[in-house]
Coordinates of C-alpha atoms and ligand atoms in Angstrom, one line a residue:
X19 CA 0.0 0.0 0.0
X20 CA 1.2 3.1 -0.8
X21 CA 0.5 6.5 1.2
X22 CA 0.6 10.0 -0.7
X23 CA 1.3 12.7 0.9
X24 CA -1.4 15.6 0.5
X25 CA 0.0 18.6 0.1
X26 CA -0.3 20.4 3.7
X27 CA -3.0 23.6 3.0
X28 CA -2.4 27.0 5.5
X29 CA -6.3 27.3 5.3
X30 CA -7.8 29.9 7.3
X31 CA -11.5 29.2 7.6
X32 CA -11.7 26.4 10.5
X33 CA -15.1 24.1 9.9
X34 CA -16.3 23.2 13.5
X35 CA -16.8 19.7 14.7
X36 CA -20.2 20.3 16.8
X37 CA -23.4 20.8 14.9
X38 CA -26.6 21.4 16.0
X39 CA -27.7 18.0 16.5
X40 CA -24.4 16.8 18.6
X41 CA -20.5 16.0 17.5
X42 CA -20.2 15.6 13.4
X43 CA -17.0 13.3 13.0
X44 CA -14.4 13.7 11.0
X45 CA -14.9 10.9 8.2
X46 CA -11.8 8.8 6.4
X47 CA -12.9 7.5 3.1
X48 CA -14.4 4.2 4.3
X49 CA -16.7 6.3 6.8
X50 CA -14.0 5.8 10.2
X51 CA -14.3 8.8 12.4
X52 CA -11.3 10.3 14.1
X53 CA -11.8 8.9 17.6
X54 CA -8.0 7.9 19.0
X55 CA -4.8 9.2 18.9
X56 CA -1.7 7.5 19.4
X57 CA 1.0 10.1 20.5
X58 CA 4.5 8.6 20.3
X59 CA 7.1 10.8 22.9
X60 CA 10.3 8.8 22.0
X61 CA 11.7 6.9 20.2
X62 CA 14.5 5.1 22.4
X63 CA 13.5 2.2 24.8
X64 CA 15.4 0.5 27.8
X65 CA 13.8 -2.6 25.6
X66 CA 15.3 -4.3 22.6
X67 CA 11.9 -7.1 22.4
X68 CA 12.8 -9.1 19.6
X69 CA 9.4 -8.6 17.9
X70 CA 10.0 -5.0 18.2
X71 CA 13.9 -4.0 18.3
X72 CA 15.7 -7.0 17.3
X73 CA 19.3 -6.1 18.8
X74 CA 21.1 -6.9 15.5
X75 CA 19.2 -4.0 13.8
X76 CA 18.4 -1.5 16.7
X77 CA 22.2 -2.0 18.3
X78 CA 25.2 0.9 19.5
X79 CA 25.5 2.1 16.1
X80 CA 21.8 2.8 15.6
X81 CA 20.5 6.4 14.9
X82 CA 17.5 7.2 17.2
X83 CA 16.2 10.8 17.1
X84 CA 17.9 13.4 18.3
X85 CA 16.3 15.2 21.4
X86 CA 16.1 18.7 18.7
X87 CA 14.0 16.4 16.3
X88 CA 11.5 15.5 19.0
X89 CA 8.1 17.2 19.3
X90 CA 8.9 19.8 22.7
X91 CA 5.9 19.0 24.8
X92 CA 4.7 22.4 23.7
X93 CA 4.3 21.2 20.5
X94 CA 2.1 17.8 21.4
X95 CA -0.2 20.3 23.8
X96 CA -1.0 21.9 20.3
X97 CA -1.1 18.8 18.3
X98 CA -3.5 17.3 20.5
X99 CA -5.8 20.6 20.6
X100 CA -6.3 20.0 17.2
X101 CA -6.7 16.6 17.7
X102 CA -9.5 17.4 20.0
X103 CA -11.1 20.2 18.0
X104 CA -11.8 16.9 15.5
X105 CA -13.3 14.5 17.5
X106 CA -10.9 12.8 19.0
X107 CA -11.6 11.7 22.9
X108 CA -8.6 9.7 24.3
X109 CA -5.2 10.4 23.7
X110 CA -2.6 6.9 23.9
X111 CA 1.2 8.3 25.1
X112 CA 3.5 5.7 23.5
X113 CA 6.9 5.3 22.4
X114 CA 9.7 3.6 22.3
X115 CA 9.3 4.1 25.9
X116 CA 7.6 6.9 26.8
X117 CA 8.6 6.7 30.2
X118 CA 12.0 7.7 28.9
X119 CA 11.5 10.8 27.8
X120 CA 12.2 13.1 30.7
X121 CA 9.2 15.2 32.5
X122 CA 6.4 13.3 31.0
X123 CA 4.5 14.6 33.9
X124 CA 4.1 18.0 33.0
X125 CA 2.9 16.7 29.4
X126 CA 0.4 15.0 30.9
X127 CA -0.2 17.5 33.2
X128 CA -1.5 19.9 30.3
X129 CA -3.4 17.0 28.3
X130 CA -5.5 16.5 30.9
X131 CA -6.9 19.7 30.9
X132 CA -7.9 19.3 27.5
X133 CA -11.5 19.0 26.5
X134 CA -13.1 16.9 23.9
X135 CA -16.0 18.4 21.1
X136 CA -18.5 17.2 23.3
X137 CA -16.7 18.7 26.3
X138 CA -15.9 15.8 28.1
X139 CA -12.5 15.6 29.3
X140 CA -10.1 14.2 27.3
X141 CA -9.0 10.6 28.2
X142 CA -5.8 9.8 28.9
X143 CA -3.7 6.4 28.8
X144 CA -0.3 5.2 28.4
X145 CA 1.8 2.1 27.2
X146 CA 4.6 1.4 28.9
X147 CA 7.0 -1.7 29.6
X148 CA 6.5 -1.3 33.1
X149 CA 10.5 -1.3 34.1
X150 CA 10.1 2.3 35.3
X151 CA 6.6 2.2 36.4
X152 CA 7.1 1.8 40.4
X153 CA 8.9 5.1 40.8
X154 CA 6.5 7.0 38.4
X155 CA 3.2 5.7 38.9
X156 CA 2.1 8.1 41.5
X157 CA 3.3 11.2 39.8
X158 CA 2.1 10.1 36.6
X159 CA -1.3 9.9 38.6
X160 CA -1.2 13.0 40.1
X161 CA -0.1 14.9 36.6
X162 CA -3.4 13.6 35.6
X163 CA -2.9 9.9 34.0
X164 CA -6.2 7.7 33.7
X165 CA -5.2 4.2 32.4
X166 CA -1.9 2.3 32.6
X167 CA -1.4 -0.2 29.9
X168 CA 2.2 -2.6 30.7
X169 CA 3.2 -4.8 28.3
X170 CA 5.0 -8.4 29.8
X171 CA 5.0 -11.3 27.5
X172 CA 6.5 -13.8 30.1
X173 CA 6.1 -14.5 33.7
X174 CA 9.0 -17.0 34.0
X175 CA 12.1 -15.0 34.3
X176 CA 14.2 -17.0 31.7
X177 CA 11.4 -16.4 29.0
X178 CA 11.0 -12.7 29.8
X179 CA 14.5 -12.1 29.3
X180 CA 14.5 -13.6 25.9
X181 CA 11.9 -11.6 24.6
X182 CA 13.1 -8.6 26.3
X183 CA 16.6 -8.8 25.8
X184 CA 17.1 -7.5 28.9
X185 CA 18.7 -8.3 31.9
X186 CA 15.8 -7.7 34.3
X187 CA 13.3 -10.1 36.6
X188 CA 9.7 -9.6 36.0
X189 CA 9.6 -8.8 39.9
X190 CA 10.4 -5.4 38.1
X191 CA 7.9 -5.3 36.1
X192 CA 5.4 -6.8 38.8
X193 CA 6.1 -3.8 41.2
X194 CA 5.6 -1.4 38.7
X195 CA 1.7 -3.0 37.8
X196 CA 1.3 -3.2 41.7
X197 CA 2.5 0.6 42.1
X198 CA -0.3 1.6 39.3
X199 CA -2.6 -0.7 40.7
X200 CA -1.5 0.9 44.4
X201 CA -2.3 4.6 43.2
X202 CA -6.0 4.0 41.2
X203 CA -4.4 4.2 37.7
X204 CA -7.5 1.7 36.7
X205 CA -8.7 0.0 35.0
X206 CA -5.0 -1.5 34.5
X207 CA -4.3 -4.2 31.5
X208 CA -1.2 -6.2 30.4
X209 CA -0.9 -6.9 26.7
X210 CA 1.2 -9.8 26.1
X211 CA 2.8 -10.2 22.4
X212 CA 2.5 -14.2 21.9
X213 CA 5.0 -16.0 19.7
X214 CA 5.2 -19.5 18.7
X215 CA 7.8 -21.6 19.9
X216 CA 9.3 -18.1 22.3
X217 CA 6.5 -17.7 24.3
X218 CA 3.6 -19.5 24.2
X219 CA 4.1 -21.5 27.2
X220 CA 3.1 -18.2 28.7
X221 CA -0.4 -18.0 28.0
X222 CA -1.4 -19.7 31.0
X223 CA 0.5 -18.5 33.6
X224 CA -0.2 -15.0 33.0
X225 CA -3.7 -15.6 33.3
X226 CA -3.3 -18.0 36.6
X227 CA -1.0 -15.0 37.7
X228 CA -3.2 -11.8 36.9
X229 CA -7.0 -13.8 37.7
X230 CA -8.8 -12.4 40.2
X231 CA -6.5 -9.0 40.5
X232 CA -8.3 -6.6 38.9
X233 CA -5.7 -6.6 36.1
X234 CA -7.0 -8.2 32.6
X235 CA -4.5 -10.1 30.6
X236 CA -4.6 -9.1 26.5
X237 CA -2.8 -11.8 24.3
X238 CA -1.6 -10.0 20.6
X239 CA -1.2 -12.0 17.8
X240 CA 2.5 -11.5 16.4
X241 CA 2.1 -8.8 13.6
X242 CA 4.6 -8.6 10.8
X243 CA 5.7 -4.6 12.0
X244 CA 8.0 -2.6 11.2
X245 CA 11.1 -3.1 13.0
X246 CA 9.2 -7.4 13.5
X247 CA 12.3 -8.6 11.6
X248 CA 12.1 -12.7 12.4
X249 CA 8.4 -12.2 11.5
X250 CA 6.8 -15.7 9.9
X251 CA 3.6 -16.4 9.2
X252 CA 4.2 -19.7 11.2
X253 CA 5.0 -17.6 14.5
X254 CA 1.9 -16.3 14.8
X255 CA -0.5 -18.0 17.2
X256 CA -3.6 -17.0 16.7
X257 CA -6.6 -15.1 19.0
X258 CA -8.7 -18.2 18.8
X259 CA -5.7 -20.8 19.1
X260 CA -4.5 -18.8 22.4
X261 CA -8.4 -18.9 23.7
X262 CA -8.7 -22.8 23.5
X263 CA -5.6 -22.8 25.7
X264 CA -6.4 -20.5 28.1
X265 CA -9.6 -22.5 28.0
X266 CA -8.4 -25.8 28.8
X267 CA -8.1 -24.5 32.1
X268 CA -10.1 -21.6 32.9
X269 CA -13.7 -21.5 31.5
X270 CA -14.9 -18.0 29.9
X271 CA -17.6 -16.4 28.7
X272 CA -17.8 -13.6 25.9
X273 CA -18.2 -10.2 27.0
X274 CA -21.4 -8.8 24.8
X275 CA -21.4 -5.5 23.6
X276 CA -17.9 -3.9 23.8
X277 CA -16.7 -0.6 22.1
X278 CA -17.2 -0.6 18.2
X279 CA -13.6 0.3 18.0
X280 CA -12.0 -1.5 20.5
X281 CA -8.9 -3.7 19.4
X282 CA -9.6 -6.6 22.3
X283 CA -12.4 -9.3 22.0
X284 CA -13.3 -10.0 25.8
X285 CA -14.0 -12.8 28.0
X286 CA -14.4 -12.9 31.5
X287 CA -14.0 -16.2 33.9
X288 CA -17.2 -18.0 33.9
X289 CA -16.1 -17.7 37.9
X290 CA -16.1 -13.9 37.6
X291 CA -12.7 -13.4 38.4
X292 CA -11.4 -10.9 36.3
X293 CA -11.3 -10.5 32.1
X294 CA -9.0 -12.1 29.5
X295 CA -8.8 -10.2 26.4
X296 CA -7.9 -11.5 22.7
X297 CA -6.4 -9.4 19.8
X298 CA -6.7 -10.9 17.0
X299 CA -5.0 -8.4 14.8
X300 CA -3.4 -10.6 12.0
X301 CA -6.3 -13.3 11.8
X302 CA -9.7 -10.9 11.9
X303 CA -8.0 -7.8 11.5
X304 CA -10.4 -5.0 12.9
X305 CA -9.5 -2.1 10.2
X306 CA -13.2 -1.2 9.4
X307 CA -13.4 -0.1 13.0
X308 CA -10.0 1.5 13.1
X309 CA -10.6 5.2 14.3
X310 CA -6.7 5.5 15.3
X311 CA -4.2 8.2 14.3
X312 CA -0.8 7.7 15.0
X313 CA 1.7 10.8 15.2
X314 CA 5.6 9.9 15.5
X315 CA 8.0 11.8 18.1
X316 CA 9.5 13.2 15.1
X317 CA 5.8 15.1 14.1
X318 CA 4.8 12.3 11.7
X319 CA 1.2 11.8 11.2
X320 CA 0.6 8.3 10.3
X321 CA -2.8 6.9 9.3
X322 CA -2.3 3.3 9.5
X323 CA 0.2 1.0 11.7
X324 CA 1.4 -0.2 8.9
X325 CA 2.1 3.6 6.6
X326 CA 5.3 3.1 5.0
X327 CA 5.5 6.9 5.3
X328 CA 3.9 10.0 7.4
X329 CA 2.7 13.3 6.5
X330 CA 5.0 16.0 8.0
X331 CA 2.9 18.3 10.6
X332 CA 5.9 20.1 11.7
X333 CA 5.8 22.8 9.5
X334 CA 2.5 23.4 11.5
X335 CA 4.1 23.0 14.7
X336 CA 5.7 26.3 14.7
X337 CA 4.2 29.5 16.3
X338 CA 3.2 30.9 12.6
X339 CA 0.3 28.4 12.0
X340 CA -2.7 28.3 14.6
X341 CA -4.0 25.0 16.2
X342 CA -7.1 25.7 13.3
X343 CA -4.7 25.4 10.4
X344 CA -3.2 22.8 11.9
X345 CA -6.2 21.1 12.8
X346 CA -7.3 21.8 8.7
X347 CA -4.5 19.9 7.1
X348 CA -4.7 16.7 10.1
X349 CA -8.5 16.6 9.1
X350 CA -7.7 17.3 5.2
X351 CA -5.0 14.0 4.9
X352 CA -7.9 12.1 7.5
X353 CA -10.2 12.8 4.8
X354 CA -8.1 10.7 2.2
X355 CA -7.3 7.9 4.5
X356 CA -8.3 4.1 2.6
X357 CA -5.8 2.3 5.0
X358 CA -6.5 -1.5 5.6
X359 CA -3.8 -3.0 5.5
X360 CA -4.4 -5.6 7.8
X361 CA -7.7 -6.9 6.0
X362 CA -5.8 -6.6 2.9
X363 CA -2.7 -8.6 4.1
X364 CA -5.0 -11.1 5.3
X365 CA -6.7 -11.6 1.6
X366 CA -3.1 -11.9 0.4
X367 CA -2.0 -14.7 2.9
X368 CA -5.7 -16.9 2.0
X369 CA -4.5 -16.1 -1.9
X370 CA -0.7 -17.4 -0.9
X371 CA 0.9 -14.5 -1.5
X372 CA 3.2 -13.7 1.1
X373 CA 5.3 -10.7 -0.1
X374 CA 6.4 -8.1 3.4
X375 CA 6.4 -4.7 2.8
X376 CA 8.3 -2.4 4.7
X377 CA 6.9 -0.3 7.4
X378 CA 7.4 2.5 9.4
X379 CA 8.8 1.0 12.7
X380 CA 6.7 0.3 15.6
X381 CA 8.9 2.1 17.9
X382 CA 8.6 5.1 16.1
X383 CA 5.0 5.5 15.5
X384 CA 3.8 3.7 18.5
X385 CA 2.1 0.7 18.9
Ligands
SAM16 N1 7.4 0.4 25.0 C1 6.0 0.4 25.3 C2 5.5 -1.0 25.5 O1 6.2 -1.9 25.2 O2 4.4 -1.1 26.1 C3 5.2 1.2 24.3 C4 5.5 1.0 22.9 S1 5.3 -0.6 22.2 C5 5.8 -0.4 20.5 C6 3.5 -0.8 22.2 C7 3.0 -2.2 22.0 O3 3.3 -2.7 20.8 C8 3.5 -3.2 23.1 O4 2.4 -3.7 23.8 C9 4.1 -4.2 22.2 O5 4.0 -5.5 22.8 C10 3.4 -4.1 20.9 N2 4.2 -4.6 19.8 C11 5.5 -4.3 19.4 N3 5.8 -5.0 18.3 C12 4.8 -5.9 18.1 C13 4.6 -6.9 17.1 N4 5.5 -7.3 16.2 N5 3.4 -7.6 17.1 C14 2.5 -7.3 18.0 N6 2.6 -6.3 19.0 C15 3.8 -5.6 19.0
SF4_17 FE1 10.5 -1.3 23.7 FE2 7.9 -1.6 23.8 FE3 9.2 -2.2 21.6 FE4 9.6 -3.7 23.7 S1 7.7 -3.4 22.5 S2 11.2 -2.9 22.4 S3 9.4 -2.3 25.3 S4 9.1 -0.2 22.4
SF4_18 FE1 -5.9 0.3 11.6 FE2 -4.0 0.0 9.8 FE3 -4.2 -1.7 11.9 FE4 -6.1 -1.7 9.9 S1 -3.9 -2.2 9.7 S2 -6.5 -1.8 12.2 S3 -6.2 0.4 9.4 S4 -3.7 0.5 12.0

């Protein structure tokens, strides 16, 4: 799939988002409002996941961003006014690792006055590998944080440190859900990146580990990303193959009636003891509910996951264009957007075609 860059218009005239009747969304091609946005802060991590930052590629030589290339948290406040002023009502801070990028409370501190269209405040979550999450969680709280999301793909030490490529215990990353958990950042989930033959004998400890906690356990598929390098169609267990595990032990039952655009299918324990959550984004890829934007540290606005290219907002970012005209040419490229790439991919792999294209890298843009 190819993205083209629209060229990006200083328009003056800004069309509002509220009508008379309630909030008019901003409409991609394929009728997705603008709902999400993924806001990227870094892109370094303390992480080199192998699904993610395979060491051989993303080792000492390897050019992140320079701190002058990064968005200045001034920048993101206005990004994510315009943002708002189109509809969208939660805000994701990602990375890399976002908890990397120094003074993330005071970012957070001004998103969280922000209102949506509807004038609801704006929601706020964040992604984090959880290795810096026990100092941080309070202050992240107070700053104005709703939602923690920590990623941990293993809970035996061994396996964690293969995916991670870190040398770190999951106690770490245990005290850091605890610390959120501790200070109300709620409700808290753990997404867990499932690989065949790395970590799938995984599955069922983290749910014996996190039932009954208040913490729900989401198992991603593998997803041929940027930066995914060992990525094989064979890897890749899928939603429905991790369910019937988890099922061999723990009974569930579907959770009716989630979110149109959510990502996760649910289930909670037929005993009532927490939820389990299933993404099944290479198997039934959820594109025609996909409301996400994603906008790089380096002011990239990507409209798919998978873009192999962004359209540069910066430009925009400086003091001579106003949140409106900035707002104008976010809504103008939203406006083009066709991206769906998953469905498509998944077409291609039924038909036996099993070319990879190169993305943008996860850790840039955010997962
Ligand atoms: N460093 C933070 C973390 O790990 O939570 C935030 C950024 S990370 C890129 C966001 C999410 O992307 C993580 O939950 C990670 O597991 C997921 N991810 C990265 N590469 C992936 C891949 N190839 N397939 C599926 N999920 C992936
Ligand atoms: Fe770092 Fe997150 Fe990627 Fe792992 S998944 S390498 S923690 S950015
Ligand atoms: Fe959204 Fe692109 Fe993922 Fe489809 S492939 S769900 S359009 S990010």
């Amino acid at each position: 799939m190819n993205i083209i860059d629209p060229p990006i218009r200083a328009e003056t005239t800004p069309r509002h988002s509220v009508s008379a009747g309630g909030v008019t969304p901003t409409l991609d091609t394929l009728n997705r409002p603008l709902r999400d946005l993924r806001l990227s802060v870094i892109d370094q991590c303390n992480f080199r996941c192998t699904y993610c930052m395979p060491r051989d590629t993303f080792g000492a030589d390897y050019r992140f961003l320079p701190s002058s290339e990064r968005m200045s948290f001034e920048q993101m406040v206005k990004l994510a006014k315009a943002f708002a002023q189109l509809g969208v009502e939660k805000i994701r801070i990602t990375g890399g690792e976002p908890l990397l990028r120094r003074g993330l409370e005071s970012l957070i501190e001004q998103l969280a006055r922000l209102t949506t269209v509807s004038g609801k405040p704006m929601e706020l979550a964040l992604t984090t590998n959880g290795s810096l999450l026990a100092a941080k969680a309070r202050s992240l709280r107070d700053a104005g944080l709703g939602r923690v999301t920590v990623s941990l793909d293993a809970v035996d030490d061994a396996v964690f440190r293969r995916m991670s490529d870190v040398d770190m215990p999951v106690s770490r990353i245990l005290d850091g859900i605890e610390a959120a958990r501790a200070v109300g950042l709620a409700p808290l989930k753990v997404n867990a990146v499932i690989e065949r033959g790395a970590n799938d004998s995984q599955i069922l400890p983290l749910v014996r580990l996190f039932k009954g906690t208040g913490v729900a356990v989401r198992f991603i598929e593998f997803m041929d990303v940027g930066g995914a390098g060992g990525w094989s169609n064979t890897k890749v267990i899928t939603a429905r193959e991790t369910r019937e595990i988890v099922e061999a032990e723990f009974p569930l039952v579907p959770v009716i009636g989630h979110e149109p655009a959510a990502t996760a299918v649910n289930y909670r324990h037929a005993d009532g003891a927490g939820e389990v959550g299933f993404i099944a984004s290479v198997s039934q890829p959820f594109c025609g509910s996909c409301s996400r934007a994603r906008v790089s540290a380096d002011g990239q606005l990507y409209s798919c996951l998978f873009a192999t290219h962004g359209t540069d907002l910066r430009p925009l970012l400086t003091d001579s264009a106003s949140v409106e005209q900035l707002a104008l040419a976010i809504r103008s490229r939203w406006l083009q957007r066709d991206d769906r790439y998953s469905e498509l991919r998944s077409t291609q792999r039924r038909s036996g075609s099993g070319k990879v294209y190169p993305t943008v890298r996860m850790s840039l843009v955010g997962g």
